[in-house]
Short mmCIF file of C-alpha atoms in Angstrom, two decimals:
data_model
loop_
_atom_site.label_atom_id
_atom_site.label_comp_id
_atom_site.label_asym_id
_atom_site.label_seq_id
_atom_site.Cartn_x
_atom_site.Cartn_y
_atom_site.Cartn_z
CA MET A 12 116.60 109.02 113.42
CA GLU A 13 118.26 111.90 115.03
CA ASN A 14 116.29 113.46 116.77
CA PHE A 15 113.06 110.07 117.03
CA GLU A 16 113.46 109.97 120.29
CA SER A 17 112.97 113.58 121.50
CA ASN A 18 109.82 113.81 119.11
CA PHE A 19 108.57 111.29 121.37
CA THR A 20 108.68 111.74 125.27
CA GLU A 21 107.76 110.80 128.98
CA PHE A 22 105.53 107.50 127.05
CA ILE A 23 105.36 106.04 130.25
CA PRO A 24 105.24 107.72 133.11
CA GLY A 25 108.22 107.35 135.73
CA LEU A 26 110.39 106.25 133.00
CA PRO A 27 113.75 107.73 131.70
CA GLU A 28 112.79 107.88 128.06
CA GLU A 29 114.79 105.62 126.71
CA LEU A 30 113.27 103.20 128.78
CA SER A 31 110.70 103.91 128.04
CA LEU A 32 110.77 103.97 124.39
CA ASP A 33 112.56 100.22 124.88
CA CYS A 34 109.80 98.66 126.44
CA ILE A 35 107.76 99.89 123.75
CA THR A 36 109.62 98.49 120.98
CA ARG A 37 110.07 95.17 122.40
CA LEU A 38 106.10 94.41 122.07
CA PRO A 39 104.95 92.23 119.75
CA TYR A 40 103.48 93.21 116.46
CA THR A 41 100.27 91.29 117.37
CA SER A 42 100.30 93.57 120.37
CA HIS A 43 100.47 97.01 118.82
CA ARG A 44 96.60 97.31 118.05
CA LEU A 45 95.37 97.52 121.51
CA ALA A 46 98.58 98.99 122.27
CA SER A 47 97.52 101.99 120.07
CA ALA A 48 95.05 102.33 122.30
CA VAL A 49 96.69 103.01 125.47
CA CYS A 50 97.28 106.82 124.41
CA ARG A 51 97.18 108.91 121.47
CA ARG A 52 100.87 109.33 121.79
CA TRP A 53 101.55 105.36 121.50
CA GLN A 54 99.14 105.72 118.91
CA GLN A 55 101.36 108.00 116.61
CA LEU A 56 104.86 106.12 117.44
CA ILE A 57 103.20 102.74 117.00
CA SER A 58 101.72 104.10 113.48
CA SER A 59 105.12 105.89 112.82
CA PRO A 60 107.27 105.12 109.52
CA ASP A 61 110.11 105.69 111.82
CA PHE A 62 109.13 103.75 114.96
CA TYR A 63 109.03 100.91 112.23
CA TYR A 64 112.10 101.37 110.76
CA HIS A 65 113.67 101.64 115.01
CA ARG A 66 112.18 98.33 114.89
CA ARG A 67 113.87 97.10 112.65
CA LYS A 68 117.16 98.43 113.26
CA SER A 69 116.55 97.45 116.98
CA GLY A 70 116.11 93.36 115.52
CA ALA A 71 112.72 94.18 117.05
CA THR A 72 110.39 93.37 113.76
CA THR A 73 108.78 89.64 112.26
CA LEU A 74 109.95 87.80 109.09
CA LEU A 75 105.96 86.77 107.73
CA SER A 76 105.24 84.42 105.24
CA CYS A 77 101.88 85.66 103.31
CA PHE A 78 100.49 84.45 100.13
CA ILE A 79 97.55 84.83 98.15
CA GLN A 80 96.05 81.21 98.71
CA ALA A 81 92.35 78.82 97.76
CA LEU A 82 90.31 78.81 100.88
CA PRO A 83 88.63 75.89 101.51
CA PRO A 84 85.00 74.76 99.83
CA ALA A 85 82.00 76.20 101.19
CA PHE A 86 79.49 73.84 102.78
CA SER A 87 75.79 73.77 103.01
CA THR A 88 74.21 72.96 106.64
CA THR A 89 73.13 69.68 105.40
CA GLY A 90 76.82 68.89 104.82
CA TRP A 91 77.23 68.58 100.21
CA LYS A 92 79.97 70.95 99.13
CA LEU A 93 78.25 73.67 97.78
CA CYS A 94 79.11 74.62 93.65
CA THR A 95 80.55 77.64 93.71
CA SER A 96 83.52 79.08 91.91
CA LEU A 97 87.31 78.74 94.00
CA ALA A 98 87.75 81.67 96.17
CA TYR A 99 91.25 83.41 97.67
CA GLY A 100 92.03 84.29 100.96
CA LEU A 101 95.46 86.05 102.46
CA THR A 102 97.24 83.65 105.00
CA VAL A 103 99.76 84.16 107.10
CA PHE A 104 102.82 81.78 108.02
CA ASP A 105 104.87 82.65 110.74
CA SER A 106 107.87 79.28 110.55
CA LEU A 107 109.49 80.08 113.97
CA SER A 108 106.48 80.36 116.01
CA GLN A 109 104.91 77.61 113.31
CA SER A 110 101.97 79.53 113.90
CA TRP A 111 99.19 80.33 111.08
CA ASP A 112 96.43 82.84 110.19
CA ARG A 113 94.26 84.84 108.11
CA ILE A 114 94.22 88.21 107.06
CA PRO A 115 90.08 89.47 107.50
CA SER A 116 88.54 89.55 104.09
CA ILE A 117 88.82 92.61 102.25
CA PRO A 118 85.17 94.71 102.94
CA GLN A 119 84.78 94.92 98.96
CA TYR A 120 85.21 91.64 98.97
CA PRO A 121 83.71 89.43 101.59
CA ASP A 122 83.70 86.49 99.33
CA GLY A 123 87.59 85.93 98.32
CA LEU A 124 89.68 88.42 96.77
CA PRO A 125 89.74 89.52 92.93
CA LEU A 126 91.09 86.92 90.88
CA PHE A 127 95.20 86.80 89.92
CA CYS A 128 95.21 90.15 92.46
CA HIS A 129 99.01 91.12 93.25
CA ILE A 130 101.03 91.32 96.55
CA ALA A 131 104.36 93.18 97.81
CA SER A 132 105.12 94.05 101.73
CA THR A 133 106.79 97.41 102.84
CA GLU A 134 106.83 99.07 106.14
CA GLY A 135 104.68 96.46 108.09
CA LYS A 136 102.02 96.48 105.35
CA LEU A 137 100.76 94.84 103.10
CA VAL A 138 99.70 96.34 99.38
CA LEU A 139 96.92 94.70 97.36
CA MET A 140 96.38 95.89 94.03
CA GLY A 141 94.56 94.48 90.48
CA GLY A 142 93.37 91.40 89.31
CA TRP A 143 89.80 90.15 87.76
CA ASP A 144 86.38 90.82 89.68
CA PRO A 145 85.70 87.12 90.86
CA ALA A 146 81.59 88.04 90.17
CA THR A 147 82.44 89.51 86.58
CA TYR A 148 86.25 88.61 85.46
CA ASP A 149 86.66 91.82 84.83
CA PRO A 150 90.05 93.84 85.27
CA ILE A 151 90.23 95.60 88.63
CA ILE A 152 92.32 98.72 89.26
CA ASP A 153 91.42 98.75 93.31
CA VAL A 154 94.27 99.22 95.48
CA PHE A 155 94.55 98.26 99.48
CA VAL A 156 96.58 98.40 102.31
CA TYR A 157 96.79 96.51 105.00
CA ASP A 158 97.67 97.51 108.30
CA PHE A 159 99.29 94.86 110.72
CA THR A 160 99.50 97.22 113.36
CA GLN A 161 95.84 98.12 113.66
CA GLY A 162 94.24 95.14 111.69
CA ALA A 163 92.25 96.74 109.45
CA TRP A 164 91.74 97.63 105.76
CA ARG A 165 92.19 100.62 103.49
CA LYS A 166 91.55 101.96 100.59
CA GLY A 167 94.02 103.74 98.49
CA LYS A 168 94.98 105.20 95.09
CA ASP A 169 93.67 103.43 92.19
CA MET A 170 95.66 101.88 89.55
CA PRO A 171 96.61 105.00 86.28
CA SER A 172 94.54 101.36 83.65
CA LYS A 173 93.94 98.55 83.87
CA ARG A 174 96.69 96.09 83.36
CA SER A 175 96.98 92.14 84.25
CA PHE A 176 99.57 89.59 84.99
CA PHE A 177 102.62 92.08 85.61
CA ALA A 178 105.47 92.56 87.58
CA ILE A 179 105.10 93.91 90.99
CA GLY A 180 108.30 94.64 94.28
CA ALA A 181 108.38 97.08 97.08
CA SER A 182 111.14 98.70 98.73
CA ASP A 183 111.09 101.93 101.67
CA GLY A 184 107.63 102.63 101.25
CA ARG A 185 106.93 102.15 97.99
CA VAL A 186 105.39 99.48 95.20
CA TYR A 187 106.94 98.87 92.07
CA ILE A 188 104.98 97.58 89.07
CA SER A 189 105.64 96.49 85.35
CA GLY A 190 105.03 94.65 82.44
CA GLY A 191 101.95 92.94 81.97
CA HIS A 192 98.43 93.12 79.31
CA ASP A 193 96.03 95.59 79.38
CA GLU A 194 92.39 95.14 78.45
CA SER A 195 93.20 94.29 74.99
CA LYS A 196 95.59 91.74 75.61
CA ASN A 197 98.83 93.98 74.00
CA ALA A 198 101.50 93.32 76.60
CA LEU A 199 102.69 96.20 77.80
CA LYS A 200 105.88 98.12 78.83
CA SER A 201 105.46 100.90 81.20
CA ALA A 202 106.06 101.12 84.89
CA TRP A 203 104.64 102.78 87.41
CA VAL A 204 105.35 103.24 91.30
CA TYR A 205 103.01 104.15 94.12
CA ASP A 206 103.84 105.84 97.06
CA LEU A 207 102.68 104.81 100.56
CA ARG A 208 102.60 107.75 102.32
CA THR A 209 101.86 109.80 99.69
CA ASP A 210 98.79 108.32 98.48
CA GLU A 211 100.32 108.72 94.75
CA TRP A 212 101.13 107.36 91.87
CA THR A 213 103.82 108.36 89.71
CA GLU A 214 105.01 106.99 85.92
CA LEU A 215 108.75 105.43 85.97
CA PRO A 216 110.57 105.52 82.19
CA GLN A 217 109.26 102.15 80.45
CA MET A 218 111.10 98.98 79.38
CA SER A 219 112.14 97.97 75.83
CA GLN A 220 109.93 95.94 74.77
CA GLY A 221 106.38 94.73 76.23
CA ARG A 222 106.54 91.97 79.22
CA ASP A 223 103.29 89.83 79.51
CA GLU A 224 102.99 87.11 82.64
CA CYS A 225 106.29 89.06 83.48
CA GLU A 226 107.28 88.36 87.54
CA GLY A 227 108.96 90.92 89.88
CA LEU A 228 111.34 90.86 92.17
CA MET A 229 113.54 93.45 94.50
CA VAL A 230 117.47 92.72 94.92
CA GLY A 231 118.42 95.05 96.90
CA ARG A 232 118.29 98.82 95.30
CA GLU A 233 116.72 96.47 92.13
CA PHE A 234 113.42 95.99 90.66
CA TRP A 235 113.68 93.02 88.76
CA VAL A 236 111.22 92.40 85.71
CA VAL A 237 112.25 89.00 84.61
CA SER A 238 111.20 87.56 81.06
CA GLY A 239 107.44 87.84 79.76
CA TYR A 240 106.88 88.11 75.96
CA ASP A 241 105.49 91.02 73.75
CA THR A 242 102.13 90.62 72.33
CA GLU A 243 103.60 88.85 68.88
CA ARG A 244 104.52 85.69 70.65
CA GLN A 245 102.36 84.97 73.25
CA GLY A 246 103.16 82.63 75.41
CA MET A 247 106.78 82.38 74.01
CA PHE A 248 108.97 83.63 77.06
CA ASP A 249 111.74 85.60 76.99
CA ALA A 250 115.46 84.26 78.21
CA SER A 251 115.92 87.99 78.99
CA ALA A 252 115.23 90.30 82.03
CA GLU A 253 114.77 94.30 82.99
CA VAL A 254 116.00 95.83 86.00
CA TYR A 255 115.72 98.83 87.20
CA ASP A 256 117.66 101.03 89.28
CA LEU A 257 115.91 102.79 92.38
CA ASP A 258 119.18 105.22 92.43
CA SER A 259 119.61 106.39 88.96
CA GLY A 260 115.18 105.95 87.51
CA GLU A 261 117.48 104.09 84.43
CA TRP A 262 116.57 100.25 83.33
CA ARG A 263 119.15 97.79 81.72
CA VAL A 264 118.33 94.17 80.10
CA VAL A 265 120.18 91.47 81.52
CA ASP A 266 120.34 88.67 79.15
CA GLN A 267 120.04 85.30 79.46
CA ALA A 268 118.84 85.59 82.99
CA TRP A 269 115.59 83.35 83.02
CA GLU A 270 115.57 79.54 81.01
CA GLU A 271 113.65 80.66 77.44
CA GLY A 272 109.59 78.77 77.31
CA ARG A 273 109.84 78.53 80.72
CA CYS A 274 107.04 80.88 82.86
CA PRO A 275 108.46 82.22 85.72
CA ARG A 276 104.87 83.45 88.16
CA ALA A 277 105.60 82.91 91.79
CA CYS A 278 108.87 80.17 91.56
CA ILE A 279 112.48 82.52 90.61
CA GLY A 280 114.84 83.20 93.32
CA MET A 281 118.29 84.25 93.89
CA ASP A 282 121.26 82.73 95.27
CA LYS A 283 123.98 84.61 97.26
CA ASP A 284 126.04 84.84 93.60
CA GLY A 285 123.53 87.30 92.38
CA LYS A 286 121.72 84.59 89.73
CA LEU A 287 118.95 84.18 89.21
CA THR A 288 117.49 80.14 89.82
CA ASN A 289 113.72 78.48 90.15
CA TRP A 290 111.61 76.82 93.08
CA SER A 291 110.75 73.63 91.44
CA GLU A 292 113.79 72.77 91.28
CA SER A 293 114.54 72.53 94.44
CA ALA A 294 112.76 69.32 95.42
CA PRO A 295 110.97 66.58 92.83
CA ALA A 296 107.60 67.22 95.28
CA VAL A 297 107.51 70.80 94.63
CA ARG A 298 108.68 70.53 90.95
CA VAL A 299 104.32 72.22 89.88
CA GLY A 300 102.44 75.36 90.73
CA ALA A 301 106.40 75.72 92.82
CA CYS A 302 106.17 79.46 95.25
CA GLY A 303 109.34 80.77 97.17
CA MET A 304 108.72 83.31 99.46
CA VAL A 305 112.68 84.48 101.37
CA MET A 306 112.18 85.35 104.59
CA GLY A 307 116.35 86.04 105.85
CA SER A 308 118.00 82.80 106.13
CA ARG A 309 114.36 81.32 105.33
CA THR A 310 112.24 80.35 102.82
CA LEU A 311 108.48 78.91 103.08
CA VAL A 312 108.71 76.80 99.61
CA THR A 313 105.39 75.52 98.17
CA GLY A 314 104.38 73.36 95.54
CA SER A 315 103.13 70.04 93.89
CA GLU A 316 104.85 67.00 93.37
CA TYR A 317 101.70 66.62 89.99
CA GLN A 318 99.04 68.52 88.44
CA GLY A 319 96.10 68.27 90.70
CA GLY A 320 98.51 67.02 93.04
CA PRO A 321 97.72 68.13 97.16
CA GLN A 322 99.70 71.64 98.11
CA ASN A 323 103.45 70.32 99.67
CA PHE A 324 104.51 72.87 102.64
CA TYR A 325 108.87 73.52 103.20
CA VAL A 326 110.99 75.49 104.89
CA MET A 327 114.70 75.66 103.61
CA GLU A 328 117.47 76.59 106.28
CA GLY A 329 120.46 78.47 104.10
CA GLU A 330 121.44 81.62 103.43
CA GLY A 331 119.36 83.56 100.88
CA GLY A 332 117.06 80.48 101.19
CA GLN A 333 119.68 78.98 98.78
CA ASN A 334 121.53 75.97 98.64
CA GLY A 335 119.97 74.79 102.31
CA LYS A 336 118.00 71.59 103.97
CA MET A 337 114.66 71.55 103.08
CA ARG A 338 112.25 69.62 106.33
CA LYS A 339 108.39 69.51 104.82
CA ILE A 340 106.59 71.04 107.80
CA ASN A 341 102.95 69.96 109.38
CA VAL A 342 99.73 72.20 107.57
CA PRO A 343 96.84 72.57 109.06
CA GLU A 344 93.87 70.99 106.88
CA GLU A 345 92.47 74.97 106.29
CA TYR A 346 95.63 75.94 105.16
CA GLY A 347 96.52 72.98 103.23
CA GLY A 348 95.01 75.16 99.36
CA TYR A 349 97.03 75.84 96.69
CA VAL A 350 99.69 78.63 96.90
CA GLN A 351 99.07 81.29 93.53
CA SER A 352 101.89 83.46 95.11
CA GLY A 353 103.21 85.31 98.05
CA CYS A 354 105.53 87.61 99.77
CA CYS A 355 107.98 87.81 102.91
CA VAL A 356 105.71 90.64 105.46
CA GLU A 357 108.60 92.21 108.23
CA VAL A 358 106.23 93.67 110.62
#
């Protein structure tokens, strides 16, 4: 960052470079697309990863919840509900402004996201990968990156191979994946990392065992892959987790990290003592299909009171989202669908 300001000077004629940079830094992310059209220098600045980290250091970023959510049913012109498969879209919720929005559809999938796809976020971008083709149910290796600055999707480099129900996490411009199963439903122990800046994949050391239907969690400089099961133990979820240290490049096993036999998908959190917790235990109203997205000192927790029940939405206040007071929030009808999974996006 030493040369950051000197590389971007004279943004606003007549203003000192430091003041000009401060003015642009304070622009809300919702205005970045329009601001990028002012001139080429503004476009280069706003799209620069250095500018993102500068905004974050300055406290100018916003924490959003982004989640894969069932879309409202489609109706015919006569008012009858159309008999189509359930479709999913990407919803964005700002807990501070209480605003709701929906990210535009991926051009290659205009009628709904790939089923069981995965999302993660880093450097103000949302990365979506994998899942099943909603028309054929075939596993896909597509990677898409949504740029909030441009308000547009771009195609990333395909995943190295087809895998479903894997763990995912992101940090410092990289997305980490591990586990899941292949096309023959064999549990995988392989791991890869995708670099957004270079658009390249790099293979990582393997875990000690295959982990199908595992859950990913980023904790500082560690990528946690929680529970899952090996090929021979279909549906018998393991109590252990494996942790990849981003600095050392090595895995370690953590025994008894999770409740044995319980699916970890989307419902894992971590308390201030470094212990894994289950969002479904936050309140009876979210005990079924719970999903939590930590946004600094706030956490959006969703779920139902019973199987097939309406989706409930709560914001939990407290450090790391743990042991805080839960407040139910009113949700517009079009954003009340089932939440499959989600992540925090800092933009």
